[in-house]
PDB file of C-alpha atoms in Angstrom:
ATOM      1  CA  MET I   1     126.998  94.326 119.337  1.00  0.00           C
ATOM      2  CA  PRO I   2     125.305  96.704 116.908  1.00  0.00           C
ATOM      3  CA  ASP I   3     122.519  98.930 118.154  1.00  0.00           C
ATOM      4  CA  ALA I   4     119.121  97.418 117.375  1.00  0.00           C
ATOM      5  CA  VAL I   5     117.308 100.552 116.166  1.00  0.00           C
ATOM      6  CA  PRO I   6     119.769 101.555 113.394  1.00  0.00           C
ATOM      7  CA  THR I   7     119.968  97.927 112.269  1.00  0.00           C
ATOM      8  CA  ILE I   8     116.189  97.600 112.046  1.00  0.00           C
ATOM      9  CA  LEU I   9     115.960 100.928 110.227  1.00  0.00           C
ATOM     10  CA  ALA I  10     118.611  99.789 107.735  1.00  0.00           C
ATOM     11  CA  LEU I  11     116.616  96.629 107.018  1.00  0.00           C
ATOM     12  CA  LEU I  12     113.447  98.685 106.546  1.00  0.00           C
ATOM     13  CA  ILE I  13     115.297 101.009 104.157  1.00  0.00           C
ATOM     14  CA  VAL I  14     116.459  98.092 102.026  1.00  0.00           C
ATOM     15  CA  ALA I  15     112.929  96.665 102.025  1.00  0.00           C
ATOM     16  CA  ALA I  16     111.424 100.032 101.038  1.00  0.00           C
ATOM     17  CA  PHE I  17     113.854 100.351  98.124  1.00  0.00           C
ATOM     18  CA  ALA I  18     113.091  96.790  97.001  1.00  0.00           C
ATOM     19  CA  VAL I  19     109.348  97.446  97.123  1.00  0.00           C
ATOM     20  CA  ALA I  20     109.790 100.718  95.243  1.00  0.00           C
ATOM     21  CA  LEU I  21     111.794  99.060  92.483  1.00  0.00           C
ATOM     22  CA  TRP I  22     109.229  96.275  92.181  1.00  0.00           C
ATOM     23  CA  LEU I  23     106.408  98.826  91.989  1.00  0.00           C
ATOM     24  CA  MET I  24     108.273 100.784  89.311  1.00  0.00           C
ATOM     25  CA  ALA I  25     108.626  97.610  87.258  1.00  0.00           C
ATOM     26  CA  ALA I  26     104.898  96.957  87.708  1.00  0.00           C
ATOM     27  CA  GLY I  27     104.059 100.467  86.497  1.00  0.00           C
ATOM     28  CA  ARG I  28     102.710 101.760  89.832  1.00  0.00           C
ATOM     29  CA  LEU I  29     104.809 104.919  89.778  1.00  0.00           C
ATOM     30  CA  ASN I  30     102.793 106.915  92.318  1.00  0.00           C
ATOM     31  CA  VAL I  31     103.097 104.239  94.967  1.00  0.00           C
ATOM     32  CA  ALA I  32     106.742 103.654  94.053  1.00  0.00           C
ATOM     33  CA  GLY I  33     107.412 107.342  94.607  1.00  0.00           C
ATOM     34  CA  LEU I  34     105.844 107.148  98.048  1.00  0.00           C
ATOM     35  CA  SER I  35     108.007 104.136  98.831  1.00  0.00           C
ATOM     36  CA  PHE I  36     111.149 106.025  97.796  1.00  0.00           C
ATOM     37  CA  LEU I  37     110.013 108.943  99.960  1.00  0.00           C
ATOM     38  CA  SER I  38     109.499 106.569 102.887  1.00  0.00           C
ATOM     39  CA  ALA I  39     113.003 105.175 102.405  1.00  0.00           C
ATOM     40  CA  SER I  40     114.412 108.702 102.423  1.00  0.00           C
ATOM     41  CA  ILE I  41     112.612 109.523 105.661  1.00  0.00           C
ATOM     42  CA  LEU I  42     113.895 106.298 107.221  1.00  0.00           C
ATOM     43  CA  ILE I  43     117.448 107.210 106.179  1.00  0.00           C
ATOM     44  CA  TYR I  44     117.018 110.601 107.840  1.00  0.00           C
ATOM     45  CA  LEU I  45     115.714 109.023 111.050  1.00  0.00           C
ATOM     46  CA  ARG I  46     118.561 106.490 111.111  1.00  0.00           C
ATOM     47  CA  GLU I  47     121.183 109.198 110.690  1.00  0.00           C
ATOM     48  CA  ARG I  48     119.605 111.285 113.463  1.00  0.00           C
ATOM     49  CA  TRP I  49     119.616 108.252 115.745  1.00  0.00           C
ATOM     50  CA  LEU I  50     123.277 107.532 115.006  1.00  0.00           C
ATOM     51  CA  ARG I  51     124.270 111.178 115.469  1.00  0.00           C
ATOM     52  CA  ARG I  52     122.437 111.322 118.791  1.00  0.00           C
ATOM     53  CA  ASP I  53     124.278 108.238 120.043  1.00  0.00           C
ATOM     54  CA  GLY I  54     127.633 109.523 118.789  1.00  0.00           C
ATOM     55  CA  ALA I  55     127.256 112.930 120.448  1.00  0.00           C
ATOM     56  CA  ALA I  56     126.775 111.491 123.912  1.00  0.00           C
TER      57      ALA I  56
END
């Protein structure tokens, strides 16, 4: 069974990218940039979580 935290983070990453693309299409580039930044931070956190579990 997959670990819940990385799975939830992956879903949040996909949602953040979808919101960012929608905001770009709507012309809200500042908010879209923040959404892309949020997705990047979530990717970082997910990778740290997976690395921590793999090192144990």
